[in-house]
Tab-separated table of C-alpha atoms in Angstrom:
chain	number	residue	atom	x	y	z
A	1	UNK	CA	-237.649	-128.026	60.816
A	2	UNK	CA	-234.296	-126.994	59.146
A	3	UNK	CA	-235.789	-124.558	57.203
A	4	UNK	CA	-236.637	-122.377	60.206
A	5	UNK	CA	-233.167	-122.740	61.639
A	6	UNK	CA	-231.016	-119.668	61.663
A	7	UNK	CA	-228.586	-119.148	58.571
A	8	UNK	CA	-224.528	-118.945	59.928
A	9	UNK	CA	-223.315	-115.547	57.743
A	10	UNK	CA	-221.392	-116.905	54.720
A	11	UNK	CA	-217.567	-116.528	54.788
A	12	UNK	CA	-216.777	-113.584	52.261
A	13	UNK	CA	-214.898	-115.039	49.055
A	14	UNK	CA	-212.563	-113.774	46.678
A	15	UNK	CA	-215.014	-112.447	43.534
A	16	UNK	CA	-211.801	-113.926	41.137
A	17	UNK	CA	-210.497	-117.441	42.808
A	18	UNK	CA	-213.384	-117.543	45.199
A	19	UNK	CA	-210.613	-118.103	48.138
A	20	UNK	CA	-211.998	-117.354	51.832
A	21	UNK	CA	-211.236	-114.046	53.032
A	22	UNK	CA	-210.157	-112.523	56.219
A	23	UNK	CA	-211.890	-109.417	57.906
A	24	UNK	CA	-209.968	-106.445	56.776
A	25	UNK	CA	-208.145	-108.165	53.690
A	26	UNK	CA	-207.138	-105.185	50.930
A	27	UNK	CA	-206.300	-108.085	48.687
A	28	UNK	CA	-206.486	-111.534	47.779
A	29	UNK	CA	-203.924	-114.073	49.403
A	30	UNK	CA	-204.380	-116.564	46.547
A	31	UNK	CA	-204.299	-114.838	43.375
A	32	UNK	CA	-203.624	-110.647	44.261
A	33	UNK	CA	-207.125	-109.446	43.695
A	34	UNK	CA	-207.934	-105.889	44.439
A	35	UNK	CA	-210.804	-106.145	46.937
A	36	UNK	CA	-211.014	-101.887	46.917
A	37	UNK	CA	-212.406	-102.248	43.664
A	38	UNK	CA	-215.209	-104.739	44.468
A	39	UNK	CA	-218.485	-102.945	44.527
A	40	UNK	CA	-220.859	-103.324	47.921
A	41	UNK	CA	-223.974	-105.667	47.121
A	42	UNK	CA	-226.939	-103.840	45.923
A	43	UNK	CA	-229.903	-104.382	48.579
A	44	UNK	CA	-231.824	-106.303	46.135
A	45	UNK	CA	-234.792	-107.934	48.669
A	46	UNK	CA	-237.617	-106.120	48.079
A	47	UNK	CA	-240.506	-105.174	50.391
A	48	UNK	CA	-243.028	-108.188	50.876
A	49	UNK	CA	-246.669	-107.466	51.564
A	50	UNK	CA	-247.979	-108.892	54.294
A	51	UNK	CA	-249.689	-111.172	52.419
A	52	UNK	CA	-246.710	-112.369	51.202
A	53	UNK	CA	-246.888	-110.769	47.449
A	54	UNK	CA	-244.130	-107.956	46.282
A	55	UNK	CA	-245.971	-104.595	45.892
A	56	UNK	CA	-245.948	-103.455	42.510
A	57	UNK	CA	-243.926	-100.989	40.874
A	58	UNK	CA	-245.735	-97.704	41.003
A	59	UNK	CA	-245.949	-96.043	37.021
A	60	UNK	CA	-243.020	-94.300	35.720
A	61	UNK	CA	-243.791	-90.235	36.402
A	62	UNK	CA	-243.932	-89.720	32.405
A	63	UNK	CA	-246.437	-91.393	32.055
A	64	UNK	CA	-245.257	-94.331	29.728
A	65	UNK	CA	-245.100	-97.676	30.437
A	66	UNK	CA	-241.426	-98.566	30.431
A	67	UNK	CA	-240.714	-102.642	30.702
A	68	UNK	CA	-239.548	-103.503	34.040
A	69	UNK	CA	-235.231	-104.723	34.321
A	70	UNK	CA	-235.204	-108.457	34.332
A	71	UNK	CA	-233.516	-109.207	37.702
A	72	UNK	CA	-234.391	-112.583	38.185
A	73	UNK	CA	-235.085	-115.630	35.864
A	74	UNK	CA	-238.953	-116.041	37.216
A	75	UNK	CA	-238.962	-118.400	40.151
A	76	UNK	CA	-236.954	-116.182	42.680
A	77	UNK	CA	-233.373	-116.680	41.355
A	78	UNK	CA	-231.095	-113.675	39.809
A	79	UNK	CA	-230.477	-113.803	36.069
A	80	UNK	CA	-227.077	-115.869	35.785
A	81	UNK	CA	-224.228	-113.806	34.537
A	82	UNK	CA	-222.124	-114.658	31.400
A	83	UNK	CA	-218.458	-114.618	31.503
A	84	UNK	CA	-216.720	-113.355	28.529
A	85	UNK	CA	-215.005	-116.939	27.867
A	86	UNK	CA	-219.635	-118.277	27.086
A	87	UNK	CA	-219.846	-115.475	24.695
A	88	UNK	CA	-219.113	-116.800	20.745
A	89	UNK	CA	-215.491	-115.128	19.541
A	90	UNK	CA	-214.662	-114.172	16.044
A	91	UNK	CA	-211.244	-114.080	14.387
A	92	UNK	CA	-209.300	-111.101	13.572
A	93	UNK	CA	-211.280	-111.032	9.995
A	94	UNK	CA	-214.613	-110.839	11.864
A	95	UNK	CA	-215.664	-114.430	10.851
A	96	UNK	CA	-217.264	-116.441	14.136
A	97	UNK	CA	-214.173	-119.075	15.503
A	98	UNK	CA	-215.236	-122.466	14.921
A	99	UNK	CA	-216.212	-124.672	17.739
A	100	UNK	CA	-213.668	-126.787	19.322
A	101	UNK	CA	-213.937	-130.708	17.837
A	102	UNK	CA	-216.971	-132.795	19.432
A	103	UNK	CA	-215.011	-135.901	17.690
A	104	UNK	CA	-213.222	-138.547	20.314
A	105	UNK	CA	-209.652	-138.520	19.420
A	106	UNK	CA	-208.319	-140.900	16.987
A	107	UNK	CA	-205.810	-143.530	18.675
A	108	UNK	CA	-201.783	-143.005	17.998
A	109	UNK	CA	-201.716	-145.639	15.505
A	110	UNK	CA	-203.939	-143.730	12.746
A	111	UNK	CA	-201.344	-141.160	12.681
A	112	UNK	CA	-203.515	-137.876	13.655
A	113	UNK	CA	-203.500	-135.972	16.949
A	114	UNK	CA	-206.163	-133.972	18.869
A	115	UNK	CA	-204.889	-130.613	19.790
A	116	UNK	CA	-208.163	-128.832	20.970
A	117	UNK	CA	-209.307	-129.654	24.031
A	118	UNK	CA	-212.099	-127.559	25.389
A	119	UNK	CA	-211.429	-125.346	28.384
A	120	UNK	CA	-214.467	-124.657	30.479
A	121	UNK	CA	-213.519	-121.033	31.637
A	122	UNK	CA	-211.316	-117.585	30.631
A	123	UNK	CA	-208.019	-116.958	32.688
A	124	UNK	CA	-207.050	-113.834	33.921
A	125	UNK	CA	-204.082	-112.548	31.862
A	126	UNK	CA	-201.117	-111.945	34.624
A	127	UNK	CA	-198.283	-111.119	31.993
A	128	UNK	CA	-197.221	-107.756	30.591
A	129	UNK	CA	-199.847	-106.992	28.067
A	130	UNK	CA	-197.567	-106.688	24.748
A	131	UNK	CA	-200.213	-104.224	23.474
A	132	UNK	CA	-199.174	-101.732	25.751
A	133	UNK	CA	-195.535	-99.916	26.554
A	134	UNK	CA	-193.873	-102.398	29.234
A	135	UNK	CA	-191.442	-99.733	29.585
A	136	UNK	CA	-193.011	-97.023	31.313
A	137	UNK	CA	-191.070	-95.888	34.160
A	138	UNK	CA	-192.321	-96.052	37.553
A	139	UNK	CA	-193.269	-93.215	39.092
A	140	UNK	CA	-190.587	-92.077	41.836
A	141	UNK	CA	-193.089	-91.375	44.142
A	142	UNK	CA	-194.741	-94.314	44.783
A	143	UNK	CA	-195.025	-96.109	48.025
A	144	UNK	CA	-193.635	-98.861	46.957
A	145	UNK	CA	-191.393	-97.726	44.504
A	146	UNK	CA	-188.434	-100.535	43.725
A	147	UNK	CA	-184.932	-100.240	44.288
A	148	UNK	CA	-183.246	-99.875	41.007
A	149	UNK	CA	-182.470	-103.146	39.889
A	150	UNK	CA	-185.338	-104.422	41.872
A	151	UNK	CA	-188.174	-106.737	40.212
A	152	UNK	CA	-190.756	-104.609	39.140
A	153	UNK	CA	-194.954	-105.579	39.275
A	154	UNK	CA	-196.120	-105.933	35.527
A	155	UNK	CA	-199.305	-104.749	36.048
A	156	UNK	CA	-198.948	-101.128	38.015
A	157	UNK	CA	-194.969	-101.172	36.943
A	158	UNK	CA	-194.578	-98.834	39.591
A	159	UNK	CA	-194.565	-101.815	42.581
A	160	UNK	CA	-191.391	-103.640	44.055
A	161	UNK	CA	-192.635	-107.373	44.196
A	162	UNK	CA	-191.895	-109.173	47.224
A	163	UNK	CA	-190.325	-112.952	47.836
A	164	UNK	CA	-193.309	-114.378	47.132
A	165	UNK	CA	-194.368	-113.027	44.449
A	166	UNK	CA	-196.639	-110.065	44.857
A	167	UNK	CA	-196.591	-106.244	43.966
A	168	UNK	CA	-196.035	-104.043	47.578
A	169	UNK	CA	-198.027	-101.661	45.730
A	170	UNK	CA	-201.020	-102.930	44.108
A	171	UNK	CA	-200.793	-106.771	45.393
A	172	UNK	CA	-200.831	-108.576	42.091
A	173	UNK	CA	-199.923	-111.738	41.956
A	174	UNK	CA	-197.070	-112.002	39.520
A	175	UNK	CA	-196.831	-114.456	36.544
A	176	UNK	CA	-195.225	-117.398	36.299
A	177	UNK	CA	-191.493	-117.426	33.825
A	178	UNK	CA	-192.863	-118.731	30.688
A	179	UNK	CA	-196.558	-116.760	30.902
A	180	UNK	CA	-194.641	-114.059	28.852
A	181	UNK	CA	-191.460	-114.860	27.481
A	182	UNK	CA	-189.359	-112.042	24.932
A	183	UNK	CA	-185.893	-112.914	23.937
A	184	UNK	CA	-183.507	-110.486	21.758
A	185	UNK	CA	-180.130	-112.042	20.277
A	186	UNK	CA	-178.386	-109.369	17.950
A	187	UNK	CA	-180.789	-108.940	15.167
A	188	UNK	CA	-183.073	-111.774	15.754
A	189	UNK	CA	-185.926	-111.882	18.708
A	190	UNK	CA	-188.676	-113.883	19.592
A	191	UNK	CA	-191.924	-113.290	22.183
A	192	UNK	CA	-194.053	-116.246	23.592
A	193	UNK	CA	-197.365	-115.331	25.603
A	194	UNK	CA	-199.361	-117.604	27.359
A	195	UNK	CA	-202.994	-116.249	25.884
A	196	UNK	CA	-206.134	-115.281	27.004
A	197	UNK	CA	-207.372	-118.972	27.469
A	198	UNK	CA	-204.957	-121.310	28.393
A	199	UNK	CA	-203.738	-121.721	32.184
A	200	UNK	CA	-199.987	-122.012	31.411
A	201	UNK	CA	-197.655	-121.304	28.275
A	202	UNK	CA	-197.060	-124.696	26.379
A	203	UNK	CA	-194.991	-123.093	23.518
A	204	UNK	CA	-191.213	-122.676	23.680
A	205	UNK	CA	-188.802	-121.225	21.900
A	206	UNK	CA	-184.619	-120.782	21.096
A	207	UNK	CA	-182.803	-117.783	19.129
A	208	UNK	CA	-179.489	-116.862	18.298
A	209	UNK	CA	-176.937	-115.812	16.442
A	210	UNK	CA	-173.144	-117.496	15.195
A	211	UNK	CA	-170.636	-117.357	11.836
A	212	UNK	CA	-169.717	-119.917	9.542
A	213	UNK	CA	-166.688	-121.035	8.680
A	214	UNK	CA	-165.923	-118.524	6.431
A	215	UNK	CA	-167.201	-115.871	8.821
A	216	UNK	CA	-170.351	-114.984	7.572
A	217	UNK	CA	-173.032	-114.274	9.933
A	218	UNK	CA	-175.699	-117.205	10.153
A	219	UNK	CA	-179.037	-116.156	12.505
A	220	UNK	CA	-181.339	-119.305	13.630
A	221	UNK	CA	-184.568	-119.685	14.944
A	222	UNK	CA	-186.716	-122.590	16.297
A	223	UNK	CA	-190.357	-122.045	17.786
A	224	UNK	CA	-191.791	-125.561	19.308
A	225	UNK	CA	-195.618	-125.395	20.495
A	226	UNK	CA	-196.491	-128.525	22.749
A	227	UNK	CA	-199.433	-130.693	22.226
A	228	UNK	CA	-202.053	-130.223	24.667
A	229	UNK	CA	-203.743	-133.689	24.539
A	230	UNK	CA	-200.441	-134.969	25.584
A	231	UNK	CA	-198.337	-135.438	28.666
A	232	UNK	CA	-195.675	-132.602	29.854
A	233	UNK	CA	-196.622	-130.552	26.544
A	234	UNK	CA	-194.522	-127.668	28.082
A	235	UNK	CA	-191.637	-129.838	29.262
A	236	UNK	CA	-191.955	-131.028	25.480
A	237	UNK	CA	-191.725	-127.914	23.580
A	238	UNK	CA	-188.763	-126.472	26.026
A	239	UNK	CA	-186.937	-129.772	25.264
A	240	UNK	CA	-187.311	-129.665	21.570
A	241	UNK	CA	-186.319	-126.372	21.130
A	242	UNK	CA	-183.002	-125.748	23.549
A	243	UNK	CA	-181.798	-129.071	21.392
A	244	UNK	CA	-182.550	-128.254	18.174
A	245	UNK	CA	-181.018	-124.459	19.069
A	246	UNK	CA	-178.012	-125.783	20.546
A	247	UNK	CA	-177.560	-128.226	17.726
A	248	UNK	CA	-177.578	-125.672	14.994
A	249	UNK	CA	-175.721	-123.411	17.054
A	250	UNK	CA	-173.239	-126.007	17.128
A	251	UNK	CA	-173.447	-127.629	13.315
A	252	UNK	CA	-173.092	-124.440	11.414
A	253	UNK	CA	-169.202	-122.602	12.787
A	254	UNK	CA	-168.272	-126.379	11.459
A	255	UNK	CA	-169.421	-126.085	8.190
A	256	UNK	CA	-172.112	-128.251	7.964
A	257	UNK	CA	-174.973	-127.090	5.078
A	258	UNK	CA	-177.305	-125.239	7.057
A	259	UNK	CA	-179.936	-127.696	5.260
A	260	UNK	CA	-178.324	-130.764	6.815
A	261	UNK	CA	-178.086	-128.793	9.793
A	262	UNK	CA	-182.032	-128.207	9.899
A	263	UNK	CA	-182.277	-131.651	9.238
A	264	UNK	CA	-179.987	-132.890	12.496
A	265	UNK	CA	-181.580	-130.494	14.655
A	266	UNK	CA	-184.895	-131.812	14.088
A	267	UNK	CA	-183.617	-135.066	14.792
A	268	UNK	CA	-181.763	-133.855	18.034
A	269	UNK	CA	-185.223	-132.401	19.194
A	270	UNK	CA	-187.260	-135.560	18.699
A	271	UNK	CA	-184.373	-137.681	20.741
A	272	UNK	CA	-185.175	-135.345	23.595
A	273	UNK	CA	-188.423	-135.381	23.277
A	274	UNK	CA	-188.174	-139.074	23.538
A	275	UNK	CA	-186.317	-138.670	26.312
A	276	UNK	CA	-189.063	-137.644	28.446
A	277	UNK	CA	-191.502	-140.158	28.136
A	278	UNK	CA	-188.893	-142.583	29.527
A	279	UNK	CA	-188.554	-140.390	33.006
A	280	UNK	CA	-190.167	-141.326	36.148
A	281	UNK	CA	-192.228	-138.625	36.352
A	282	UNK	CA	-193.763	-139.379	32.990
A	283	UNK	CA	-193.918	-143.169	33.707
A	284	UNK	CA	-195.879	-142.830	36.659
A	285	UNK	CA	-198.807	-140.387	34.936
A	286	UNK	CA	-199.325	-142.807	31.767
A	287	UNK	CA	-198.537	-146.214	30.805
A	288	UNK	CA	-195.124	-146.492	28.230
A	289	UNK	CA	-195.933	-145.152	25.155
A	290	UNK	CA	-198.847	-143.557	26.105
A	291	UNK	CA	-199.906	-140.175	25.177
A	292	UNK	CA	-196.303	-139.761	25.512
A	293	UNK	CA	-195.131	-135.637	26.035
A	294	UNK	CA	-195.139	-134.262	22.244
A	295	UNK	CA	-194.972	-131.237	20.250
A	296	UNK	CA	-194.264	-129.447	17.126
A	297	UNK	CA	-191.376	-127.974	15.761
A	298	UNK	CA	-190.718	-125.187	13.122
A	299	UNK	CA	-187.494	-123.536	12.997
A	300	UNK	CA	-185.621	-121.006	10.496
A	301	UNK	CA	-181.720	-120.910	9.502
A	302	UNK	CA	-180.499	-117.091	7.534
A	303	UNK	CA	-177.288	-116.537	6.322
A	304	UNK	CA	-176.038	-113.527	4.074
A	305	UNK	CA	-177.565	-115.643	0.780
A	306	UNK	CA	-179.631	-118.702	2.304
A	307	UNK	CA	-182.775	-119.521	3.647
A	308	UNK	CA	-184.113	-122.855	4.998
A	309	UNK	CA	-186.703	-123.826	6.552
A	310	UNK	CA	-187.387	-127.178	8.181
A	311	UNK	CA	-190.817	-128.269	10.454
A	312	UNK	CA	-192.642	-130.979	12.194
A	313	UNK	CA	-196.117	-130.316	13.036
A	314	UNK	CA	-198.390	-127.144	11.969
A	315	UNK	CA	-196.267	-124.526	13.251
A	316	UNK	CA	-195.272	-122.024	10.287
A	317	UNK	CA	-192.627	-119.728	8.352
A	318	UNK	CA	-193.707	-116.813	6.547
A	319	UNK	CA	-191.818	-114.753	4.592
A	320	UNK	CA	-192.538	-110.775	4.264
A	321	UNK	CA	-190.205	-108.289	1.824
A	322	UNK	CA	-189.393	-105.169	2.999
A	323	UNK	CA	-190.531	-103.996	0.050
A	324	UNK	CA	-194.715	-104.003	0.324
A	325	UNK	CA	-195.205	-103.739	-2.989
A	326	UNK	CA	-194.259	-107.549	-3.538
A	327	UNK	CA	-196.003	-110.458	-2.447
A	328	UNK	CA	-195.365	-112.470	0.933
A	329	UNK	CA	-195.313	-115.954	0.836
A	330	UNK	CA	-195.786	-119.099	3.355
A	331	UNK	CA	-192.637	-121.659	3.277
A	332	UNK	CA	-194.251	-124.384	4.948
A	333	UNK	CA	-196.874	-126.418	4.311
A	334	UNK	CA	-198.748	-128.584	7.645
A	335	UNK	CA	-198.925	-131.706	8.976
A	336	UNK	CA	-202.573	-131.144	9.432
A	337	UNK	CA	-205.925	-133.331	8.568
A	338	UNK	CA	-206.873	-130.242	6.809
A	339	UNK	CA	-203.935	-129.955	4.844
A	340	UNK	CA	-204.097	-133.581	3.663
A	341	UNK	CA	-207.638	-132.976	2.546
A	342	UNK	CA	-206.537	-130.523	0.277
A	343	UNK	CA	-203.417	-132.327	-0.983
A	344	UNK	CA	-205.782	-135.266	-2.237
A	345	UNK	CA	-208.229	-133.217	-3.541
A	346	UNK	CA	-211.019	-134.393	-1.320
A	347	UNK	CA	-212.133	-130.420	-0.152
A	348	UNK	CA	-211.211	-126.910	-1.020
A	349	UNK	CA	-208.756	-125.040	1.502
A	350	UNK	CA	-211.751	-122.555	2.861
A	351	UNK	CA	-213.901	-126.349	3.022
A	352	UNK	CA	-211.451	-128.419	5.063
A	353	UNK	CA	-209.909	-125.392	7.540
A	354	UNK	CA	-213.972	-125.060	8.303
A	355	UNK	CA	-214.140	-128.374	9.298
A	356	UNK	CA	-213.935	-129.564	13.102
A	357	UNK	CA	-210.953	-131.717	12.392
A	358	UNK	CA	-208.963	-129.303	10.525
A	359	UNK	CA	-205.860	-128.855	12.845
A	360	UNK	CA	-205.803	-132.417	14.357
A	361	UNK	CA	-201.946	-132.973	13.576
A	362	UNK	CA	-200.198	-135.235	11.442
A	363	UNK	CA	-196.379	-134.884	12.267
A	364	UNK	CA	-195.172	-134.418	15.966
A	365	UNK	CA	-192.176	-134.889	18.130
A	366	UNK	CA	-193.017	-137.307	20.796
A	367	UNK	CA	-192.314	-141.061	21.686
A	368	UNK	CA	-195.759	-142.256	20.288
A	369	UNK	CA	-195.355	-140.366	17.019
A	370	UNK	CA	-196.722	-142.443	14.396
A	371	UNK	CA	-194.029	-141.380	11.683
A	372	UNK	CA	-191.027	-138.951	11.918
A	373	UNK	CA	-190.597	-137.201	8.855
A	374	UNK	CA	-188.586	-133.908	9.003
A	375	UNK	CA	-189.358	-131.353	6.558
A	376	UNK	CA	-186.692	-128.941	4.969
A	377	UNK	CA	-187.002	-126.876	2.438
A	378	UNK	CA	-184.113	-123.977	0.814
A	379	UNK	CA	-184.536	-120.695	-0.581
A	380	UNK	CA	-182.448	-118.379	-2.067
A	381	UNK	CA	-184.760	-114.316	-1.919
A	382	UNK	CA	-183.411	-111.811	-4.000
A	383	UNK	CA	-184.595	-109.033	-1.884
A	384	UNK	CA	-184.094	-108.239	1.705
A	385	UNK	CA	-187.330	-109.081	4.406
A	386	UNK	CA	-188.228	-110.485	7.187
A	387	UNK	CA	-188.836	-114.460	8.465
A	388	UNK	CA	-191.705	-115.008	10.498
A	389	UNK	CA	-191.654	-117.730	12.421
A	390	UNK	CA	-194.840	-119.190	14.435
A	391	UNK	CA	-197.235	-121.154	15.906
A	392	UNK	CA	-200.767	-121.354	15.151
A	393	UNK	CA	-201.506	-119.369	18.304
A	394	UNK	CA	-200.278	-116.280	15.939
A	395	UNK	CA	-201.409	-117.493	12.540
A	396	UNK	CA	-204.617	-118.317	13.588
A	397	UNK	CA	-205.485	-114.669	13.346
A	398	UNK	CA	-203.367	-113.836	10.084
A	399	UNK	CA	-203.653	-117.168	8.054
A	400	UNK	CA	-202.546	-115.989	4.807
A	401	UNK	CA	-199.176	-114.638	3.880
A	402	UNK	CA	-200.842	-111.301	3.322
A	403	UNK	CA	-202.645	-110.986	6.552
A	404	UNK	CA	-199.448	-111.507	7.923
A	405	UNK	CA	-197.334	-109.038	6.136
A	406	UNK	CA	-201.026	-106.276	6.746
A	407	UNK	CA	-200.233	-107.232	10.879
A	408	UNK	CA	-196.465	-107.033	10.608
A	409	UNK	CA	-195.033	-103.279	11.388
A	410	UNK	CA	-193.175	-101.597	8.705
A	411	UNK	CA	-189.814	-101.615	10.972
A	412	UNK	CA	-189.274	-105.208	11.437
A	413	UNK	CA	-186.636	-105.832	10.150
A	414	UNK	CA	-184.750	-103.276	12.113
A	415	UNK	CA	-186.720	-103.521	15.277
A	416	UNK	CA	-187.347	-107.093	15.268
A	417	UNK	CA	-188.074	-107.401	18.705
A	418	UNK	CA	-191.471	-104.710	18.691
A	419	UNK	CA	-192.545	-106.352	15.580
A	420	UNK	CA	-192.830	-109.480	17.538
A	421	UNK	CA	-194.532	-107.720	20.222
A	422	UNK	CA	-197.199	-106.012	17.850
A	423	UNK	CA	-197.750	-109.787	16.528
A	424	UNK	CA	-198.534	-111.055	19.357
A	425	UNK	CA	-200.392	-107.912	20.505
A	426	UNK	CA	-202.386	-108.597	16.917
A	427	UNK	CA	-203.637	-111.827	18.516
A	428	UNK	CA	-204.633	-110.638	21.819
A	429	UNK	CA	-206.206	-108.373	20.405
A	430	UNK	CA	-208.340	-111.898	17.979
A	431	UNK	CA	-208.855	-113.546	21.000
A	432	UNK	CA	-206.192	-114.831	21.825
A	433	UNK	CA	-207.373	-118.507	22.372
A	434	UNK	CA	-204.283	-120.325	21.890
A	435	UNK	CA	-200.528	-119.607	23.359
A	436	UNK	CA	-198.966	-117.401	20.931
A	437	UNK	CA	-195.093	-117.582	20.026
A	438	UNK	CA	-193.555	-115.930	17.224
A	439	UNK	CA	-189.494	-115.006	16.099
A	440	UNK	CA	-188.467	-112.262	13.498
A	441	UNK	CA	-185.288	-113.310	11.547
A	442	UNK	CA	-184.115	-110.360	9.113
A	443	UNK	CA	-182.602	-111.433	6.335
A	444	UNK	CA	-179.990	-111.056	4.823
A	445	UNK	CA	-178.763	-111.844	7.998
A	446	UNK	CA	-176.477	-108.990	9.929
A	447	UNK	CA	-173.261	-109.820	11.718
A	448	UNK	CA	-173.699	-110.167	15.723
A	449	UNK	CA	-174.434	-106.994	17.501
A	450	UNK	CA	-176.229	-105.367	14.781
A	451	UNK	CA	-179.410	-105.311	16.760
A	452	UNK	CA	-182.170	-103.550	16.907
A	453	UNK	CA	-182.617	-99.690	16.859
């Protein structure tokens, strides 16, 4: 019978990608694991009778009865292990996270977009954690220490990483460009992180800095987050947001309102956007005009006097004075099914943003988009702060204007580029269930090279 042939030995298996090993592997080929820290299998067969029964445990020496470990679920199989990604989550406010939307999506033509697609499992982070200090030095007396000016491992950051991609030292795999992205141009920066969830970074993003015509300094930011449900969402995003940069970047030395500008640039973004669906590589994945590549777009333009703000999508502006004291505000308001509920009086705010549906989308860039309709707005503080400008990766975990000013350090405004890190770093630390993107525009805004300290 088969059941009394022998068993062949299993191959061993990666315990992370579950890749076949080779006798004597330190470390995962596929993904950099460190087999060292692996423990050895616990001998967990216990002596059978010869009967055929398992002896029972003899009484604990104190005398007391003390319940037996559950080791297996009853009919000879070990207990199943739960991954971190099964357990329920909460938000940064301790409230559970709602469950991702049961609801089919509803077709192109109804004008509202799915963005929450379930994913089944947790990926291991591979990019610098922007909780901790990515710029520890290595230690000169590592094995593998790099050569200065040599790539170095963002896990151990001790580690020269080789050609294809993996630390000498501790044989982690290294993370793809856009995993973790941070940008600094003079006083504005911007940080993008892939998440604790997703398997790549669909959020892009485009800072910098330039003068107007009467030499002012003018500082621009534009954070695009690509829709998920859709095709090429990264491709998307990095579109929209290198044309609508390069488009205010090149609007404003001429003199063009910055308003008008916003307005262009949004424009600019959804022609590329466009663009893609009409490339081979898009045309052979979907039929036309289906689930065309899309995302949002929010972006930020300050100059020594002016703010505006101009959006797409539910990606956000914030606005946080120096001062503490006085209130923060939000500058945008979404192109969400929760946001319309709310605008026609139908639910309450807390009512609707409960509700399974609340961020299917309303607005997007894309080819299939039901209706373009760029938002812009203008303000004019009269008090130095800081713009905060996001997806809903970050805000997610600091909804309100004043949860977001409460996670924003002090310093921002002069070290714009940790304050992004220690918002991101804030929603890690939630959950970090989305990609998370997020620029810091002081304003007034400072002339070029007046960075950060």
């Amino acid at each position: 019978m088969m059941s009394q042939m022998p068993q062949q030995a299993a191959v061993s298996k990666c315990p992370s990608c579950e890749e076949p090993l080779e006798s004597g592997d330190r470390f995962c080929g596929a993904c950099g694991y460190d087999l060292s820290a692996v423990p050895p299998r616990p001998d967990d067969h216990p002596a059978v009778a010869a009967g055929g029964a398992v002896p029972a445990p003899a009484p604990a020496p104190d005398g007391v009865d003390w319940p037996a470990a559950r080791d297996s679920d009853g009919q000879g199989r070990p207990v199943p292990v739960h991954a971190a990604a099964e357990l329920p989550g909460t938000d940064s406010g301790g409230s559970p996270l709602p469950p991702p939307p049961a609801a089919p999506p509803v077709p192109p033509s109804a004008g509202v977009r799915f963005d929450r697609p379930g994913e089944p499992e947790e990926y291991p982070l591979q990019a610098p954690d922007p909780r901790l200090d990515t710029a520890a030095a290595p230690r000169p007396d590592s094995p593998a220490a790099p050569a200065p000016g040599a790539k170095v491992c963002v896990a151990c950051r001790a580690g020269r990483v080789d050609d294809d991609g993996y630390c000498e030292n501790c044989g982690h795999a290294q993370p793809r460009e856009r995993d973790h992205m941070e940008q600094e141009s003079g006083p504005v920066a911007a940080v993008s992180d892939r998440g604790l969830r997703h398997h790549r970074n669909e959020d892009a993003f485009s800072v910098g800095c330039t003068t107007l015509p009467d030499g002012a300094p003018a500082s621009v930011a534009i954070v695009c987050d690509g829709v998920s449900s859709a095709t090429r969402p990264d491709d998307a995003s990095l579109a929209a947001s290198r044309a609508a940069g390069e488009s205010l970047l090149t609007a404003l030395p001429r003199g063009t309102h910055p308003q008008q500008a916003m307005h262009d640039a949004i424009l600019a973004a959804s022609h590329a956007v466009n663009a893609l669906a009409d490339e081979p590589a898009t045309a052979r994945e979907q039929g036309p005009h289906q689930n065309a590549p899309a995302c949002t777009l929010v972006g930020a333009v300050v100059t020594a006097g002016l703010l505006v703000v101009g959006w797409v999508g539910d990606s956000r502006v914030y606005w946080v004075p120096a001062d503490r004291a006085t209130p923060p505000a939000r500058l945008t308001e979404d192109d969400s099914w929760a946001a319309q509920m709310v605008a026609a009086g139908l639910m309450s705010e807390a009512e609707a943003y409960a509700d399974d549906r609340a961020h299917a989308i309303t607005g997007w860039l894309g080819a299939d988009a039901y209706e373009l309709e760029p938002h812009t707005a203008s303000f004019k503080p009269d008090r130095p702060g800081v713009v905060v400008v996001c997806t809903d990766g970050l805000w997610n975990y600091a909804e309100s204007a004043e949860e977001m000013a409460d996670a924003m350090p002090l310093d921002a405004a002069v070290r714009p580029l940790h304050g992004a890190r220690v918002l991101v770093g804030h929603a890690l630390d939630g959950g970090g269930h989305d990609n998370v993107t997020v620029a810091l525009v002081p304003f007034p805004a400072v002339p070029q090279g007046a960075g950060s300290a």
